[in-house]
């Protein structure tokens, strides 16, 4: 039994019927919560099948219970102190690392539910897209990053409401699980400049121009000449780009958004999400040659899964658009999961 495909089909069916289900708000809320519970169970009870799980299991075995946790333990572990404390609290109740994975999944998916529920026009499409594109890379493997990102997602709700201090607080909370999320403090600065139309046009130009320049080589040369880093610790030394398809695709989708901008900008919350996505593409362009570093940083702002569901708001023939979107999801599932991770993860559920 391929449980991954069954869940994928379940989400697709709910998306097809979403307009009908939405008419009954109690039923709609029930299915939304049910879908999140299913994903929590899938991720939380996965055992040790994901790529990074061996590392996290070893960390869990080393960390003592909360009553025995000392400063030395926090200093000696290479992971962030918030993640250590979470491990220690869970360890107090059970030696079984599956409990840790389950609790991490609960935190991540509750935050994801709040985020998608607030910004989406079609909840089940956004969730199906996230499931297909991001879940197996974040919640299944990079669980520290997933924890951090989930708090960033909630923070974005406050940023959309212009509550900047609360946004910063959620970034700080996320950083105790993975410090890379502190990069998201740069986003309000980007928002300050993007409000000027001339600067926005310059950013679009830079997105197209910067991939032609090897910024990685230039930056590392500057750092070496200034003797700010040792050659062994050059930025991106262990991160190089093996594929350009994902970046080029993000450029194309951004162009599509520009073409449809007159209609889409009338859709509720679209403009805020589009600026998020623009920053994601700008990062991909600026750090084009950095590979994994680019992928991690740009993924924080990649909200395509929320932007695509806005397409249904601007076309009259919703059924046709739904089928086209489903075909896209199926192709994405095949390319992103079936051809890469499914065979690796499936044995646990056979």
Short mmCIF file of C-alpha atoms in Angstrom, two decimals, residues 121 253-274 277 304 306-315 321 325:
data_model
loop_
_atom_site.label_atom_id
_atom_site.label_comp_id
_atom_site.label_asym_id
_atom_site.label_seq_id
_atom_site.Cartn_x
_atom_site.Cartn_y
_atom_site.Cartn_z
CA UNK A 121 -8.05 31.05 -1.09
CA UNK A 253 6.32 31.74 -12.58
CA UNK A 254 7.24 35.27 -11.52
CA UNK A 255 6.83 36.40 -15.14
CA UNK A 256 3.37 34.78 -15.15
CA UNK A 257 2.46 36.72 -12.03
CA UNK A 258 3.58 39.96 -13.68
CA UNK A 259 1.45 39.20 -16.76
CA UNK A 260 -1.62 38.52 -14.60
CA UNK A 261 -0.86 41.26 -12.07
CA UNK A 262 -3.78 43.56 -12.98
CA UNK A 263 -6.31 40.87 -12.14
CA UNK A 264 -4.44 39.18 -9.29
CA UNK A 265 -3.71 42.35 -7.32
CA UNK A 266 -7.45 42.62 -6.65
CA UNK A 267 -7.43 39.26 -4.86
CA UNK A 268 -7.28 39.48 -1.06
CA UNK A 269 -3.78 39.09 0.44
CA UNK A 270 -2.24 38.52 -3.01
CA UNK A 271 0.04 41.58 -2.98
CA UNK A 272 1.66 40.58 0.31
CA UNK A 273 2.29 37.03 -0.92
CA UNK A 274 3.63 38.25 -4.25
CA UNK A 277 7.72 35.37 -3.60
CA UNK A 304 4.03 29.64 -4.60
CA UNK A 306 -0.39 30.00 -1.74
CA UNK A 307 -0.08 32.13 -4.86
CA UNK A 308 -1.28 29.48 -7.27
CA UNK A 309 -4.59 29.01 -5.49
CA UNK A 310 -5.31 32.69 -6.19
CA UNK A 311 -5.54 31.83 -9.91
CA UNK A 312 -9.00 30.38 -9.33
CA UNK A 313 -10.22 33.81 -8.28
CA UNK A 314 -9.55 35.44 -11.65
CA UNK A 315 -10.87 32.85 -14.12
CA UNK A 321 -8.52 25.66 -14.11
CA UNK A 325 -3.85 22.77 -11.48
#
